[in-house]
Amino acid sequence: MHMSSEREIAAPPQEVWAALLDPEVLKACVPGCQEMSGSAEEGFEATVVQKVGPVKATFKGQVTLTDMVEPESLTISGEGKGGPAGFAKGGADVKLTPTEAGTLLAYEVEAKVGGKLAQLGSRVIDGFAKKMADQFFERFQQAVEGTAEEVPEDAPEGEKKKGWLSRLKG
């Protein structure tokens, strides 16, 4: 399964880059992620619970970041084993390009599955993989930019919540 897309993020490339390397941001963005630990240099370990069609599984796996050119591009690779459900592995080549509005994040995703998951058929798997990638990058965009849903009830009209980096800085 192969797909590509892009999205405009209202933050400078350096801020988007830092978020891509942050395990807490990644944990919040990966659908079904229960645990995420490690570092960008040594790789991350993750536990993800997902339901694909009728198959629900807990995947334990590794995520590595390679080919890093700060703050322009990197490759995210992951592989998880889900016991009897099978395995899933894949990766995304991510490119960051400065724009007037912030950063254009473009990605190409490749995914493969085996075991019971592979028996579900390519249409189900492809749809699931596309949904997972879309959810990850949508959540990532919201984490970096901050979302309207996070604005307190008593905030002045039109006030936008800070992105993840601004919140860390105080």
Short mmCIF file of N, CA and C in Angstrom, two decimals:
data_model
loop_
_atom_site.label_atom_id
_atom_site.label_comp_id
_atom_site.label_asym_id
_atom_site.label_seq_id
_atom_site.Cartn_x
_atom_site.Cartn_y
_atom_site.Cartn_z
N MET A 1 0.84 -1.16 0.00
CA MET A 1 0.00 0.00 0.00
C MET A 1 0.89 1.23 0.00
N HIS A 2 0.59 2.15 -0.90
CA HIS A 2 1.37 3.38 -1.01
C HIS A 2 0.41 4.55 -1.12
N MET A 3 0.70 5.62 -0.40
CA MET A 3 -0.11 6.83 -0.52
C MET A 3 0.74 8.05 -0.22
N SER A 4 0.29 9.19 -0.67
CA SER A 4 1.00 10.42 -0.36
C SER A 4 -0.01 11.54 -0.21
N SER A 5 0.37 12.54 0.56
CA SER A 5 -0.48 13.70 0.77
C SER A 5 0.38 14.81 1.34
N GLU A 6 -0.26 15.94 1.61
CA GLU A 6 0.45 17.04 2.23
C GLU A 6 -0.55 17.88 2.99
N ARG A 7 -0.03 18.66 3.95
CA ARG A 7 -0.88 19.59 4.68
C ARG A 7 -0.05 20.79 5.11
N GLU A 8 -0.74 21.91 5.16
CA GLU A 8 -0.13 23.17 5.57
C GLU A 8 -0.26 23.29 7.09
N ILE A 9 0.87 23.55 7.76
CA ILE A 9 0.87 23.70 9.21
C ILE A 9 1.29 25.13 9.53
N ALA A 10 0.51 25.81 10.35
CA ALA A 10 0.76 27.21 10.69
C ALA A 10 1.81 27.31 11.79
N ALA A 11 3.03 26.90 11.46
CA ALA A 11 4.17 26.98 12.38
C ALA A 11 5.44 26.92 11.53
N PRO A 12 6.53 27.51 12.00
CA PRO A 12 7.77 27.47 11.23
C PRO A 12 8.35 26.05 11.17
N PRO A 13 9.14 25.74 10.12
CA PRO A 13 9.70 24.40 9.97
C PRO A 13 10.46 23.89 11.20
N GLN A 14 11.19 24.76 11.89
CA GLN A 14 11.96 24.32 13.06
C GLN A 14 11.04 23.80 14.16
N GLU A 15 9.88 24.43 14.34
CA GLU A 15 8.92 24.00 15.36
C GLU A 15 8.27 22.67 14.94
N VAL A 16 7.94 22.54 13.66
CA VAL A 16 7.35 21.29 13.15
C VAL A 16 8.37 20.16 13.31
N TRP A 17 9.63 20.45 12.99
CA TRP A 17 10.71 19.46 13.13
C TRP A 17 10.82 18.98 14.58
N ALA A 18 10.86 19.92 15.52
CA ALA A 18 10.98 19.57 16.93
C ALA A 18 9.82 18.68 17.38
N ALA A 19 8.62 18.97 16.90
CA ALA A 19 7.44 18.17 17.26
C ALA A 19 7.56 16.74 16.72
N LEU A 20 8.11 16.59 15.52
CA LEU A 20 8.28 15.25 14.93
C LEU A 20 9.24 14.38 15.74
N LEU A 21 10.12 15.01 16.52
CA LEU A 21 11.11 14.27 17.30
C LEU A 21 10.69 14.07 18.76
N ASP A 22 9.55 14.60 19.14
CA ASP A 22 9.10 14.58 20.53
C ASP A 22 8.21 13.35 20.80
N PRO A 23 8.63 12.44 21.72
CA PRO A 23 7.84 11.23 21.97
C PRO A 23 6.44 11.53 22.50
N GLU A 24 6.28 12.59 23.29
CA GLU A 24 4.95 12.91 23.81
C GLU A 24 4.02 13.37 22.70
N VAL A 25 4.53 14.15 21.76
CA VAL A 25 3.72 14.59 20.62
C VAL A 25 3.36 13.37 19.77
N LEU A 26 4.34 12.51 19.50
CA LEU A 26 4.08 11.32 18.68
C LEU A 26 3.04 10.42 19.35
N LYS A 27 3.17 10.22 20.67
CA LYS A 27 2.21 9.37 21.38
C LYS A 27 0.80 9.92 21.22
N ALA A 28 0.66 11.23 21.35
CA ALA A 28 -0.66 11.86 21.23
C ALA A 28 -1.22 11.76 19.82
N CYS A 29 -0.35 11.62 18.83
CA CYS A 29 -0.79 11.64 17.43
C CYS A 29 -1.06 10.26 16.84
N VAL A 30 -0.41 9.22 17.35
CA VAL A 30 -0.60 7.87 16.82
C VAL A 30 -1.93 7.31 17.34
N PRO A 31 -2.90 7.06 16.46
CA PRO A 31 -4.18 6.52 16.90
C PRO A 31 -3.99 5.19 17.65
N GLY A 32 -4.59 5.09 18.83
CA GLY A 32 -4.53 3.85 19.61
C GLY A 32 -3.24 3.66 20.39
N CYS A 33 -2.35 4.66 20.41
CA CYS A 33 -1.07 4.51 21.11
C CYS A 33 -1.30 4.51 22.61
N GLN A 34 -0.84 3.45 23.28
CA GLN A 34 -0.95 3.32 24.73
C GLN A 34 0.33 3.79 25.42
N GLU A 35 1.47 3.50 24.81
CA GLU A 35 2.77 3.85 25.38
C GLU A 35 3.72 4.25 24.27
N MET A 36 4.62 5.19 24.60
CA MET A 36 5.68 5.58 23.66
C MET A 36 6.86 6.00 24.51
N SER A 37 8.00 5.40 24.28
CA SER A 37 9.20 5.78 25.03
C SER A 37 10.39 5.73 24.09
N GLY A 38 11.47 6.36 24.51
CA GLY A 38 12.68 6.37 23.70
C GLY A 38 13.03 7.78 23.26
N SER A 39 13.90 7.84 22.26
CA SER A 39 14.37 9.13 21.76
C SER A 39 14.52 9.07 20.25
N ALA A 40 14.61 10.24 19.64
CA ALA A 40 14.77 10.31 18.19
C ALA A 40 16.08 9.66 17.75
N GLU A 41 17.11 9.80 18.57
CA GLU A 41 18.43 9.25 18.21
C GLU A 41 18.46 7.73 18.28
N GLU A 42 17.84 7.16 19.32
CA GLU A 42 17.93 5.72 19.54
C GLU A 42 16.68 4.96 19.09
N GLY A 43 15.64 5.68 18.71
CA GLY A 43 14.41 5.04 18.30
C GLY A 43 13.41 5.00 19.44
N PHE A 44 12.16 4.74 19.09
CA PHE A 44 11.08 4.71 20.06
C PHE A 44 10.51 3.31 20.14
N GLU A 45 9.99 2.95 21.32
CA GLU A 45 9.23 1.73 21.47
C GLU A 45 7.79 2.16 21.70
N ALA A 46 6.87 1.46 21.06
CA ALA A 46 5.47 1.85 21.17
C ALA A 46 4.57 0.64 21.35
N THR A 47 3.45 0.87 22.04
CA THR A 47 2.39 -0.13 22.16
C THR A 47 1.13 0.54 21.62
N VAL A 48 0.54 -0.09 20.60
CA VAL A 48 -0.63 0.47 19.93
C VAL A 48 -1.72 -0.59 19.88
N VAL A 49 -2.94 -0.21 20.26
CA VAL A 49 -4.09 -1.11 20.17
C VAL A 49 -4.96 -0.63 19.02
N GLN A 50 -5.23 -1.52 18.07
CA GLN A 50 -6.03 -1.16 16.90
C GLN A 50 -6.97 -2.28 16.53
N LYS A 51 -8.08 -1.89 15.91
CA LYS A 51 -9.04 -2.85 15.37
C LYS A 51 -9.08 -2.64 13.87
N VAL A 52 -8.75 -3.68 13.13
CA VAL A 52 -8.77 -3.62 11.67
C VAL A 52 -9.83 -4.61 11.22
N GLY A 53 -10.95 -4.09 10.71
CA GLY A 53 -12.06 -4.98 10.38
C GLY A 53 -12.46 -5.73 11.65
N PRO A 54 -12.57 -7.07 11.58
CA PRO A 54 -12.96 -7.85 12.75
C PRO A 54 -11.78 -8.19 13.68
N VAL A 55 -10.56 -7.83 13.30
CA VAL A 55 -9.37 -8.22 14.06
C VAL A 55 -8.90 -7.07 14.95
N LYS A 56 -8.91 -7.33 16.28
CA LYS A 56 -8.38 -6.35 17.23
C LYS A 56 -7.08 -6.89 17.78
N ALA A 57 -6.05 -6.06 17.81
CA ALA A 57 -4.76 -6.54 18.27
C ALA A 57 -3.99 -5.44 18.98
N THR A 58 -3.09 -5.88 19.86
CA THR A 58 -2.14 -4.98 20.52
C THR A 58 -0.80 -5.19 19.84
N PHE A 59 -0.31 -4.14 19.22
CA PHE A 59 0.97 -4.21 18.52
C PHE A 59 2.06 -3.61 19.40
N LYS A 60 3.14 -4.34 19.54
CA LYS A 60 4.31 -3.82 20.23
C LYS A 60 5.40 -3.71 19.17
N GLY A 61 6.03 -2.54 19.12
CA GLY A 61 7.01 -2.40 18.06
C GLY A 61 7.98 -1.26 18.26
N GLN A 62 8.78 -1.08 17.23
CA GLN A 62 9.83 -0.09 17.20
C GLN A 62 9.53 0.96 16.14
N VAL A 63 9.90 2.19 16.44
CA VAL A 63 9.81 3.28 15.48
C VAL A 63 11.19 3.92 15.41
N THR A 64 11.72 4.06 14.20
CA THR A 64 13.03 4.69 14.05
C THR A 64 12.92 5.88 13.10
N LEU A 65 13.75 6.86 13.35
CA LEU A 65 13.85 8.05 12.50
C LEU A 65 15.22 8.02 11.83
N THR A 66 15.21 8.08 10.50
CA THR A 66 16.47 8.02 9.75
C THR A 66 16.48 9.11 8.68
N ASP A 67 17.60 9.20 8.00
CA ASP A 67 17.77 10.16 6.90
C ASP A 67 17.36 11.56 7.33
N MET A 68 17.73 11.94 8.56
CA MET A 68 17.29 13.23 9.10
C MET A 68 18.15 14.37 8.56
N VAL A 69 17.49 15.34 7.93
CA VAL A 69 18.12 16.57 7.45
C VAL A 69 17.35 17.71 8.11
N GLU A 70 17.86 18.21 9.23
CA GLU A 70 17.15 19.22 10.01
C GLU A 70 17.11 20.55 9.28
N PRO A 71 16.00 21.27 9.26
CA PRO A 71 14.62 20.90 9.51
C PRO A 71 13.87 20.65 8.21
N GLU A 72 14.43 19.80 7.34
CA GLU A 72 13.88 19.64 5.99
C GLU A 72 13.19 18.32 5.73
N SER A 73 13.78 17.20 6.20
CA SER A 73 13.19 15.90 5.85
C SER A 73 13.66 14.82 6.81
N LEU A 74 12.88 13.75 6.87
CA LEU A 74 13.25 12.56 7.63
C LEU A 74 12.39 11.40 7.18
N THR A 75 12.82 10.20 7.57
CA THR A 75 12.04 9.00 7.30
C THR A 75 11.65 8.38 8.63
N ILE A 76 10.35 8.11 8.79
CA ILE A 76 9.83 7.45 9.98
C ILE A 76 9.54 6.01 9.58
N SER A 77 10.15 5.04 10.26
CA SER A 77 9.92 3.63 9.96
C SER A 77 9.41 2.93 11.22
N GLY A 78 8.46 2.05 11.04
CA GLY A 78 7.92 1.34 12.19
C GLY A 78 7.59 -0.09 11.84
N GLU A 79 7.69 -0.94 12.85
CA GLU A 79 7.32 -2.34 12.69
C GLU A 79 6.72 -2.82 14.00
N GLY A 80 5.55 -3.45 13.93
CA GLY A 80 4.90 -3.94 15.13
C GLY A 80 4.39 -5.35 14.95
N LYS A 81 4.48 -6.12 16.03
CA LYS A 81 3.96 -7.49 16.03
C LYS A 81 2.70 -7.52 16.89
N GLY A 82 1.66 -8.12 16.34
CA GLY A 82 0.37 -8.18 17.03
C GLY A 82 -0.01 -9.58 17.42
N GLY A 83 0.96 -10.41 17.74
CA GLY A 83 0.66 -11.80 18.14
C GLY A 83 -0.04 -12.54 17.02
N PRO A 84 -1.14 -13.27 17.34
CA PRO A 84 -1.84 -14.07 16.32
C PRO A 84 -2.43 -13.23 15.19
N ALA A 85 -2.64 -11.93 15.44
CA ALA A 85 -3.21 -11.07 14.40
C ALA A 85 -2.23 -10.85 13.25
N GLY A 86 -0.94 -10.98 13.55
CA GLY A 86 0.06 -10.79 12.50
C GLY A 86 0.97 -9.63 12.80
N PHE A 87 1.44 -8.99 11.73
CA PHE A 87 2.36 -7.88 11.91
C PHE A 87 1.99 -6.75 10.96
N ALA A 88 2.50 -5.58 11.29
CA ALA A 88 2.34 -4.42 10.42
C ALA A 88 3.67 -3.70 10.39
N LYS A 89 4.08 -3.26 9.21
CA LYS A 89 5.28 -2.45 9.14
C LYS A 89 5.12 -1.45 8.01
N GLY A 90 5.83 -0.38 8.17
CA GLY A 90 5.73 0.65 7.16
C GLY A 90 6.57 1.85 7.50
N GLY A 91 6.43 2.87 6.70
CA GLY A 91 7.21 4.06 6.93
C GLY A 91 6.64 5.23 6.19
N ALA A 92 7.17 6.40 6.53
CA ALA A 92 6.75 7.62 5.87
C ALA A 92 7.97 8.48 5.61
N ASP A 93 8.10 8.94 4.38
CA ASP A 93 9.11 9.94 4.05
C ASP A 93 8.44 11.29 4.20
N VAL A 94 8.99 12.12 5.09
CA VAL A 94 8.38 13.41 5.41
C VAL A 94 9.30 14.52 4.94
N LYS A 95 8.71 15.51 4.25
CA LYS A 95 9.47 16.67 3.79
C LYS A 95 8.80 17.93 4.31
N LEU A 96 9.61 18.86 4.82
CA LEU A 96 9.11 20.13 5.33
C LEU A 96 9.62 21.26 4.43
N THR A 97 8.70 22.08 3.96
CA THR A 97 9.05 23.21 3.09
C THR A 97 8.47 24.49 3.68
N PRO A 98 9.31 25.52 3.90
CA PRO A 98 8.78 26.77 4.43
C PRO A 98 7.80 27.41 3.44
N THR A 99 6.72 27.99 3.98
CA THR A 99 5.74 28.70 3.16
C THR A 99 5.43 30.03 3.86
N GLU A 100 4.67 30.88 3.20
CA GLU A 100 4.28 32.15 3.82
C GLU A 100 3.46 31.92 5.08
N ALA A 101 2.63 30.88 5.07
CA ALA A 101 1.75 30.60 6.20
C ALA A 101 2.39 29.73 7.28
N GLY A 102 3.58 29.19 7.02
CA GLY A 102 4.23 28.31 8.00
C GLY A 102 5.08 27.26 7.33
N THR A 103 4.55 26.02 7.31
CA THR A 103 5.30 24.88 6.77
C THR A 103 4.38 23.96 5.98
N LEU A 104 4.83 23.57 4.80
CA LEU A 104 4.13 22.55 4.04
C LEU A 104 4.76 21.21 4.41
N LEU A 105 3.97 20.33 5.02
CA LEU A 105 4.44 19.00 5.39
C LEU A 105 3.91 18.03 4.34
N ALA A 106 4.82 17.45 3.57
CA ALA A 106 4.43 16.47 2.54
C ALA A 106 4.92 15.10 3.00
N TYR A 107 4.10 14.07 2.75
CA TYR A 107 4.51 12.74 3.18
C TYR A 107 4.10 11.68 2.16
N GLU A 108 4.95 10.65 2.10
CA GLU A 108 4.67 9.45 1.31
C GLU A 108 4.73 8.28 2.27
N VAL A 109 3.66 7.49 2.29
CA VAL A 109 3.55 6.38 3.24
C VAL A 109 3.54 5.06 2.49
N GLU A 110 4.25 4.09 3.04
CA GLU A 110 4.27 2.72 2.52
C GLU A 110 3.95 1.80 3.69
N ALA A 111 3.01 0.86 3.52
CA ALA A 111 2.64 -0.03 4.62
C ALA A 111 2.47 -1.46 4.11
N LYS A 112 2.82 -2.43 4.99
CA LYS A 112 2.66 -3.85 4.67
C LYS A 112 2.14 -4.55 5.92
N VAL A 113 1.32 -5.59 5.71
CA VAL A 113 0.82 -6.40 6.82
C VAL A 113 0.96 -7.88 6.48
N GLY A 114 0.94 -8.70 7.53
CA GLY A 114 1.01 -10.15 7.35
C GLY A 114 0.19 -10.84 8.43
N GLY A 115 0.03 -12.14 8.30
CA GLY A 115 -0.76 -12.90 9.28
C GLY A 115 -2.25 -12.75 9.00
N LYS A 116 -3.07 -12.85 10.07
CA LYS A 116 -4.52 -12.73 9.92
C LYS A 116 -4.91 -11.42 9.25
N LEU A 117 -4.15 -10.36 9.56
CA LEU A 117 -4.46 -9.05 8.96
C LEU A 117 -4.42 -9.11 7.44
N ALA A 118 -3.46 -9.82 6.90
CA ALA A 118 -3.31 -9.90 5.44
C ALA A 118 -4.49 -10.62 4.80
N GLN A 119 -5.16 -11.46 5.56
CA GLN A 119 -6.30 -12.20 5.02
C GLN A 119 -7.56 -11.34 4.86
N LEU A 120 -7.53 -10.13 5.42
CA LEU A 120 -8.70 -9.26 5.34
C LEU A 120 -8.91 -8.69 3.94
N GLY A 121 -7.88 -8.71 3.15
CA GLY A 121 -8.00 -8.20 1.79
C GLY A 121 -7.42 -6.80 1.67
N SER A 122 -6.91 -6.51 0.49
CA SER A 122 -6.19 -5.25 0.29
C SER A 122 -7.09 -4.03 0.43
N ARG A 123 -8.37 -4.15 0.06
CA ARG A 123 -9.25 -2.99 0.15
C ARG A 123 -9.43 -2.54 1.61
N VAL A 124 -9.63 -3.50 2.51
CA VAL A 124 -9.79 -3.19 3.93
C VAL A 124 -8.48 -2.63 4.49
N ILE A 125 -7.38 -3.28 4.17
CA ILE A 125 -6.07 -2.86 4.68
C ILE A 125 -5.71 -1.47 4.15
N ASP A 126 -5.88 -1.24 2.87
CA ASP A 126 -5.54 0.06 2.28
C ASP A 126 -6.38 1.17 2.90
N GLY A 127 -7.67 0.92 3.09
CA GLY A 127 -8.54 1.91 3.71
C GLY A 127 -8.12 2.21 5.14
N PHE A 128 -7.76 1.15 5.88
CA PHE A 128 -7.33 1.32 7.26
C PHE A 128 -6.01 2.11 7.32
N ALA A 129 -5.05 1.75 6.47
CA ALA A 129 -3.75 2.43 6.46
C ALA A 129 -3.91 3.91 6.12
N LYS A 130 -4.78 4.20 5.14
CA LYS A 130 -5.01 5.60 4.77
C LYS A 130 -5.63 6.36 5.94
N LYS A 131 -6.60 5.74 6.61
CA LYS A 131 -7.25 6.37 7.75
C LYS A 131 -6.24 6.64 8.87
N MET A 132 -5.37 5.67 9.15
CA MET A 132 -4.36 5.83 10.20
C MET A 132 -3.42 6.99 9.87
N ALA A 133 -2.93 7.04 8.62
CA ALA A 133 -2.02 8.11 8.22
C ALA A 133 -2.71 9.46 8.30
N ASP A 134 -3.94 9.54 7.80
CA ASP A 134 -4.68 10.81 7.85
C ASP A 134 -4.90 11.25 9.29
N GLN A 135 -5.27 10.31 10.17
CA GLN A 135 -5.50 10.66 11.58
C GLN A 135 -4.21 11.14 12.24
N PHE A 136 -3.11 10.44 11.95
CA PHE A 136 -1.83 10.83 12.55
C PHE A 136 -1.47 12.27 12.16
N PHE A 137 -1.50 12.56 10.86
CA PHE A 137 -1.07 13.89 10.42
C PHE A 137 -2.08 14.97 10.79
N GLU A 138 -3.37 14.63 10.88
CA GLU A 138 -4.37 15.59 11.37
C GLU A 138 -4.11 15.92 12.84
N ARG A 139 -3.89 14.89 13.65
CA ARG A 139 -3.60 15.10 15.07
C ARG A 139 -2.28 15.85 15.24
N PHE A 140 -1.31 15.53 14.39
CA PHE A 140 -0.01 16.20 14.47
C PHE A 140 -0.19 17.70 14.18
N GLN A 141 -0.94 18.02 13.15
CA GLN A 141 -1.19 19.42 12.81
C GLN A 141 -1.87 20.13 13.99
N GLN A 142 -2.88 19.49 14.59
CA GLN A 142 -3.57 20.09 15.74
C GLN A 142 -2.64 20.27 16.93
N ALA A 143 -1.75 19.29 17.17
CA ALA A 143 -0.82 19.39 18.29
C ALA A 143 0.15 20.55 18.11
N VAL A 144 0.62 20.75 16.90
CA VAL A 144 1.59 21.82 16.64
C VAL A 144 0.90 23.18 16.66
N GLU A 145 -0.25 23.28 16.03
CA GLU A 145 -0.93 24.57 15.91
C GLU A 145 -1.75 24.93 17.14
N GLY A 146 -2.21 23.94 17.90
CA GLY A 146 -3.20 24.18 18.94
C GLY A 146 -4.56 24.19 18.25
N THR A 147 -5.60 23.78 18.95
CA THR A 147 -6.91 23.71 18.31
C THR A 147 -7.92 24.57 19.05
N ALA A 148 -8.95 24.94 18.35
CA ALA A 148 -10.02 25.76 18.93
C ALA A 148 -10.69 25.02 20.09
N GLU A 149 -10.75 23.68 20.03
CA GLU A 149 -11.39 22.92 21.09
C GLU A 149 -10.67 23.07 22.43
N GLU A 150 -9.39 23.43 22.38
CA GLU A 150 -8.61 23.55 23.60
C GLU A 150 -8.76 24.92 24.26
N VAL A 151 -9.42 25.87 23.61
CA VAL A 151 -9.57 27.21 24.15
C VAL A 151 -10.52 27.17 25.35
N PRO A 152 -10.12 27.76 26.49
CA PRO A 152 -11.00 27.76 27.66
C PRO A 152 -12.31 28.47 27.37
N GLU A 153 -13.37 28.06 28.10
CA GLU A 153 -14.70 28.64 27.90
C GLU A 153 -14.70 30.16 28.06
N ASP A 154 -13.92 30.67 29.02
CA ASP A 154 -13.93 32.10 29.31
C ASP A 154 -12.91 32.91 28.51
N ALA A 155 -12.29 32.28 27.51
CA ALA A 155 -11.30 32.99 26.68
C ALA A 155 -12.00 34.05 25.82
N PRO A 156 -11.33 35.18 25.58
CA PRO A 156 -11.92 36.21 24.71
C PRO A 156 -12.22 35.65 23.33
N GLU A 157 -13.24 36.20 22.68
CA GLU A 157 -13.66 35.75 21.35
C GLU A 157 -12.47 35.80 20.39
N GLY A 158 -12.27 34.73 19.64
CA GLY A 158 -11.23 34.70 18.60
C GLY A 158 -9.85 34.32 19.13
N GLU A 159 -9.70 34.09 20.44
CA GLU A 159 -8.39 33.73 20.96
C GLU A 159 -8.09 32.27 20.63
N LYS A 160 -6.89 32.03 20.11
CA LYS A 160 -6.51 30.67 19.73
C LYS A 160 -5.54 30.10 20.75
N LYS A 161 -5.69 28.84 21.06
CA LYS A 161 -4.81 28.16 22.00
C LYS A 161 -3.43 28.04 21.39
N LYS A 162 -2.41 28.10 22.24
CA LYS A 162 -1.03 27.98 21.78
C LYS A 162 -0.76 26.55 21.30
N GLY A 163 0.20 26.41 20.40
CA GLY A 163 0.66 25.10 19.95
C GLY A 163 1.48 24.43 21.06
N TRP A 164 1.91 23.21 20.83
CA TRP A 164 2.60 22.41 21.86
C TRP A 164 3.87 23.08 22.36
N LEU A 165 4.66 23.67 21.47
CA LEU A 165 5.93 24.26 21.87
C LEU A 165 5.69 25.50 22.72
N SER A 166 4.75 26.31 22.35
CA SER A 166 4.41 27.51 23.11
C SER A 166 3.90 27.15 24.49
N ARG A 167 3.12 26.07 24.60
CA ARG A 167 2.61 25.63 25.90
C ARG A 167 3.76 25.18 26.80
N LEU A 168 4.76 24.52 26.22
CA LEU A 168 5.91 24.06 27.02
C LEU A 168 6.70 25.24 27.55
N LYS A 169 6.82 26.28 26.75
CA LYS A 169 7.60 27.46 27.14
C LYS A 169 6.87 28.29 28.19
N GLY A 170 5.57 28.04 28.36
CA GLY A 170 4.86 28.73 29.42
C GLY A 170 3.85 29.67 28.90
#
